[in-house]
Coordinates of C-alpha atoms and ligand atoms in Angstrom, one line a residue:
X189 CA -6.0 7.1 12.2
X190 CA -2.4 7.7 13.4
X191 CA 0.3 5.8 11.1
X192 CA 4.2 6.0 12.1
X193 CA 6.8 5.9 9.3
X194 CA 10.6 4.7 10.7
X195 CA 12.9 5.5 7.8
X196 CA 16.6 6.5 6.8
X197 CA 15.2 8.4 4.3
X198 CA 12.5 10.6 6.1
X199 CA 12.5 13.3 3.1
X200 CA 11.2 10.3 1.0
X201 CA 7.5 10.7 2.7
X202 CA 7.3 14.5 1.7
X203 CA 5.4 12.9 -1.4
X204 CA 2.5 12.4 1.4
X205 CA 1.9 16.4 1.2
X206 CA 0.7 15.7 -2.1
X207 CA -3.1 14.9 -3.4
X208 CA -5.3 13.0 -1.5
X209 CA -3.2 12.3 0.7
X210 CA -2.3 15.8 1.9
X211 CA -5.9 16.3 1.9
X212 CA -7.0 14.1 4.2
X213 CA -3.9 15.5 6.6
X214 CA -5.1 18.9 6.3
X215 CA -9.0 17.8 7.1
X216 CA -7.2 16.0 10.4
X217 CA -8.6 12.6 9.3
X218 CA -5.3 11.3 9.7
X219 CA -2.0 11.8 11.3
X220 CA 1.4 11.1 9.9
X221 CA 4.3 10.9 11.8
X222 CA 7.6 10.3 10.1
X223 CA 11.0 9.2 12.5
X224 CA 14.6 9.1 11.6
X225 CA 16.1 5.7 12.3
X226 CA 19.6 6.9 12.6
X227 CA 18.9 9.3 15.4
X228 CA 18.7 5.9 17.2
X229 CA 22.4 5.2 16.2
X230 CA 24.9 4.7 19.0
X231 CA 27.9 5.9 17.2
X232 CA 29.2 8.9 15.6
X233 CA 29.0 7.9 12.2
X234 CA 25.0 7.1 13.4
X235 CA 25.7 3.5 11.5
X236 CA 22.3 1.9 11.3
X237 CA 23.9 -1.9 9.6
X238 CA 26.4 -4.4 9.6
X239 CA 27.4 -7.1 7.8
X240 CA 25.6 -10.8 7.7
X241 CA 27.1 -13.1 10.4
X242 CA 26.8 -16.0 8.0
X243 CA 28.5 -14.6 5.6
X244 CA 26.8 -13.1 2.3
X245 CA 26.7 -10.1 0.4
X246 CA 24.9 -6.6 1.2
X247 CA 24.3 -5.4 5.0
X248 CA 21.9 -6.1 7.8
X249 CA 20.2 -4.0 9.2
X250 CA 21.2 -3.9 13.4
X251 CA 18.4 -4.7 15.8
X252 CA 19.0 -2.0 18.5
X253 CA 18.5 1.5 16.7
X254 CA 14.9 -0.7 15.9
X255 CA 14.5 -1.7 19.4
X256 CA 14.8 2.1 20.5
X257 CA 12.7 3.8 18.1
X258 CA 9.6 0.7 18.0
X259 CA 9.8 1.1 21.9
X260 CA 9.3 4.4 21.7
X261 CA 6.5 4.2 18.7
X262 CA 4.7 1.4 19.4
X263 CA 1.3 1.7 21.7
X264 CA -1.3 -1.2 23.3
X265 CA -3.0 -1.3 19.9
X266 CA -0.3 -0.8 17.2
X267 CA 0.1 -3.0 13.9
X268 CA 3.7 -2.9 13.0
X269 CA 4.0 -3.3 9.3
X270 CA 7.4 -4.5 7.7
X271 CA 7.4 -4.3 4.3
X272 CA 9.8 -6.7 2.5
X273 CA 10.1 -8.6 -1.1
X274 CA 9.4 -12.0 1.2
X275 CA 6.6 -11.1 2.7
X276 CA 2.9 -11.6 1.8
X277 CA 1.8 -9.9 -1.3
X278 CA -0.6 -7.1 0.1
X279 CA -3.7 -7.0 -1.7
X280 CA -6.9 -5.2 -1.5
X281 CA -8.3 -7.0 1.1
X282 CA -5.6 -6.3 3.2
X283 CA -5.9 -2.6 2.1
X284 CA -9.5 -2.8 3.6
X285 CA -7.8 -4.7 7.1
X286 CA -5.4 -1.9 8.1
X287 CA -8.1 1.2 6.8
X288 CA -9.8 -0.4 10.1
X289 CA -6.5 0.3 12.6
X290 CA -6.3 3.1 14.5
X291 CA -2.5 2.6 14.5
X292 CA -0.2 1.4 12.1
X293 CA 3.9 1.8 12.4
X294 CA 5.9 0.6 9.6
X295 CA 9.5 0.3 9.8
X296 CA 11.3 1.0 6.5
X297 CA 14.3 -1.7 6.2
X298 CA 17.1 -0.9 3.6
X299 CA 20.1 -3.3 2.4
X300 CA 19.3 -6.8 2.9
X301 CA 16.9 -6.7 5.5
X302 CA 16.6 -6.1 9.2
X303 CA 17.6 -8.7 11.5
X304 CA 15.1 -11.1 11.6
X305 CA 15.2 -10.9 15.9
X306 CA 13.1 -7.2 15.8
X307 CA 10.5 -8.7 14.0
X308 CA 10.6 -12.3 16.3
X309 CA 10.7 -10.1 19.4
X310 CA 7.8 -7.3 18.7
X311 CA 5.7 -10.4 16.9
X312 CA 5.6 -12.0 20.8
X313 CA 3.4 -8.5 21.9
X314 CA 2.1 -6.9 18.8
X315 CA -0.1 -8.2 15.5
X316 CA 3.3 -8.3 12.8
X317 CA 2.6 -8.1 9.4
X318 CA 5.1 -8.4 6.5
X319 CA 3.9 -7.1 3.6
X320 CA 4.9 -7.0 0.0
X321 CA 4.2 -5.5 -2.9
X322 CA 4.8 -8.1 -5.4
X323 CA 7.8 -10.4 -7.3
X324 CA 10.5 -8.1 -7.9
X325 CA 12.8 -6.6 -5.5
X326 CA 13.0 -2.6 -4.4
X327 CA 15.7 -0.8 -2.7
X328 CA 14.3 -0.8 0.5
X329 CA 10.6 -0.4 2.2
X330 CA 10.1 3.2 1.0
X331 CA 8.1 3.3 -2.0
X332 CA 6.4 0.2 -0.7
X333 CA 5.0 2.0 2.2
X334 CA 3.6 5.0 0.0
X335 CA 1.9 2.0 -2.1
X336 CA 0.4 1.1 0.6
X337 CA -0.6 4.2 1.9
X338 CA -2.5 5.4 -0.3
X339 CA -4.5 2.2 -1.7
X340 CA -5.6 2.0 2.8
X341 CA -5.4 5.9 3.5
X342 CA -8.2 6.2 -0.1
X343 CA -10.4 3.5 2.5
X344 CA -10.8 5.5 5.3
X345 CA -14.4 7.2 5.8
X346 CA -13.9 10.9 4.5
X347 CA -10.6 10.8 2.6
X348 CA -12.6 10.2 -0.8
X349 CA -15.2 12.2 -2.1
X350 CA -17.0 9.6 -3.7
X351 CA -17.4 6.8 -2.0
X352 CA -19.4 4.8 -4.2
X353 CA -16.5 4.8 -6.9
X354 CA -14.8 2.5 -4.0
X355 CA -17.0 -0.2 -4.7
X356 CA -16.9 -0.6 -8.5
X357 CA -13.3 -0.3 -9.1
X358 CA -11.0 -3.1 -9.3
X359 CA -10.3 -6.3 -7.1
X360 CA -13.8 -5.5 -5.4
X361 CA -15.7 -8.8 -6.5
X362 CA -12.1 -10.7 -7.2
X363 CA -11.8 -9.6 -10.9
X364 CA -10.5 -6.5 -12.3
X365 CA -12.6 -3.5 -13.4
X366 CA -14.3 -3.1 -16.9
X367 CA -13.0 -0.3 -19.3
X368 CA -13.9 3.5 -19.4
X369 CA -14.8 6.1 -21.9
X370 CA -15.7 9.5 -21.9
X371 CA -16.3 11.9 -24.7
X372 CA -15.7 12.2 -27.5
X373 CA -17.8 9.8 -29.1
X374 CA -15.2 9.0 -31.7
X375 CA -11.9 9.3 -31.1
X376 CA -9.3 8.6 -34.1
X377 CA -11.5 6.5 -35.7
X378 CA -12.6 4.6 -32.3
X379 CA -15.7 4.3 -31.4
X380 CA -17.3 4.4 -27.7
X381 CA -18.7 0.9 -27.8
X382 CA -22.7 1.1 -28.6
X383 CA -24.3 -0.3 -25.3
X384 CA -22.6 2.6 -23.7
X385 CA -24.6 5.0 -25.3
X386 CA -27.6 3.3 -25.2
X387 CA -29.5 4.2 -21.7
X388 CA -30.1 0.2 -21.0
X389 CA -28.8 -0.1 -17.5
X390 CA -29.1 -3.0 -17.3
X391 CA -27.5 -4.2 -20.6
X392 CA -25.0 -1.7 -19.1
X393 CA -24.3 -3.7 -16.0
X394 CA -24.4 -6.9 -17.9
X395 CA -21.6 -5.6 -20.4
X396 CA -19.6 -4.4 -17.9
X397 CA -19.3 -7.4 -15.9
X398 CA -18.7 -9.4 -18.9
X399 CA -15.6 -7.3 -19.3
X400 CA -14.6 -7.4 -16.0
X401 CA -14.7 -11.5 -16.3
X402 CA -12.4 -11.0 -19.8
X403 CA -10.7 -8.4 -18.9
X404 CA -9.5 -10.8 -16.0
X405 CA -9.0 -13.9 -17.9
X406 CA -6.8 -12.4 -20.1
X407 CA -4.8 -10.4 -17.7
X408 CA -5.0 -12.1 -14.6
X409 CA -5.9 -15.7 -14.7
X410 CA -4.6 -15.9 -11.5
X411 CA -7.4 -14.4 -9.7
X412 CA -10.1 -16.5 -10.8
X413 CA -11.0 -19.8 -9.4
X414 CA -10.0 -23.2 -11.2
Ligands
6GU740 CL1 7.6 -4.4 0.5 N1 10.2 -4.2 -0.2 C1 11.2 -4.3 -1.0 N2 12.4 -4.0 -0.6 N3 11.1 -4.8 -2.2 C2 9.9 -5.2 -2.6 C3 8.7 -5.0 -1.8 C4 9.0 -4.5 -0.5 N4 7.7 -5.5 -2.5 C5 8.1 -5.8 -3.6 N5 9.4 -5.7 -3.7

């Protein structure tokens, strides 16, 4: 998979090196490419915003130095991904939808946004997704992007170890994932809950998912149906 990063801050992706991550760059399974919006800037001062026509606080983000690097990133079969606190909230299943794309670009906004014509106008030729990562609002797409990295990078074939730990880990059947222990058997006067211990696989299973189902009521009534 090749994945293009446009940033002001390219020193932010460095964190990519790291873990899995780094590992699945040095096995060649991917390819990260990260590109310096302002050496798209037309002026000296390589100025990347302006204000809001409008009116309004903060800076927008201009729509040429975007034009000039996406036209030079962007291929036949690219997914441009703009990450941004009105978006879509990105979820697992979408995780699992861009592990399958051979190319993703995401373009990194900062201030208030980027003007809303680069999305419109790459949106007419290329699949345009704008992705968030939940209700509250970052700085800009940085951190968002390494979010979403690593939870579709961890889905590509080869960059886990184990791949059956991808399928009983949360969100996989719509709920969240039952709790963990590992020795000791006692642990400040806890106790590793009995089943656990017991060899029943199946009163295993069963336990687990009856977590899983309380675990998720309690925490995230959201996710299960009405
Ligand atoms: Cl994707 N971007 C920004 N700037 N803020 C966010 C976000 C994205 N997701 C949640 N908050």
């Amino acid at each position: 998979m090749k994945i293009d990063i446009v940033t002001i801050f390219p020193d932010f992706f460095d964190v990519l090196e790291v873990s899995l991550i780094g590992k699945a760059l040095d096995k060649n399974l991917i390819d990260i490419s990260v590109h310096d919006l302002r050496e798209a800037a037309s002026d000296p001062h390589r100025s990347v915003d302006d204000t809001p026509y409008g009116g309004g606080a903060g800076m927008v983000m201009s729509p040429e130095p975007w034009g000039v690097t996406l036209d030079k990133v962007l291929t036949k079969d690219s997914v441009l991904v703009v990450p941004s606190p009105a978006g879509r909230v990105f979820t697992q299943a979408q995780a699992k939808e861009l592990a399958q794309k051979d190319h993703l670009v995401f373009a990194c906004g900062r201030y208030e946004g980027i003007d809303q014509r680069v999305i419109d106008h790459y949106s007419a030729s290329y699949t345009v997704l704008e992705l968030s990562l939940g209700d509250y609002v970052l700085n800009g797409g940085e951190v968002a992007v390494v979010a979403m990295l690593e939870a579709t990078l961890r889905l590509v074939p080869g960059v886990i170890g184990n791949p059956e730990s991808l399928t009983e880990e949360s969100h996989e059947e719509g709920l969240v994932e039952y709790p963990s222990y590992t020795k000791p058997r006692t642990w400040r006067g806890l106790d590793v809950p009995e089943v656990l211990l017991s060899g029943h696989h199946e009163q295993i299973r069963q336990w687990r998912h009856e977590q899983s189902v309380a675990r998720t009521k309690r925490m995230r009534p959201d996710l299960l149906p009405d």
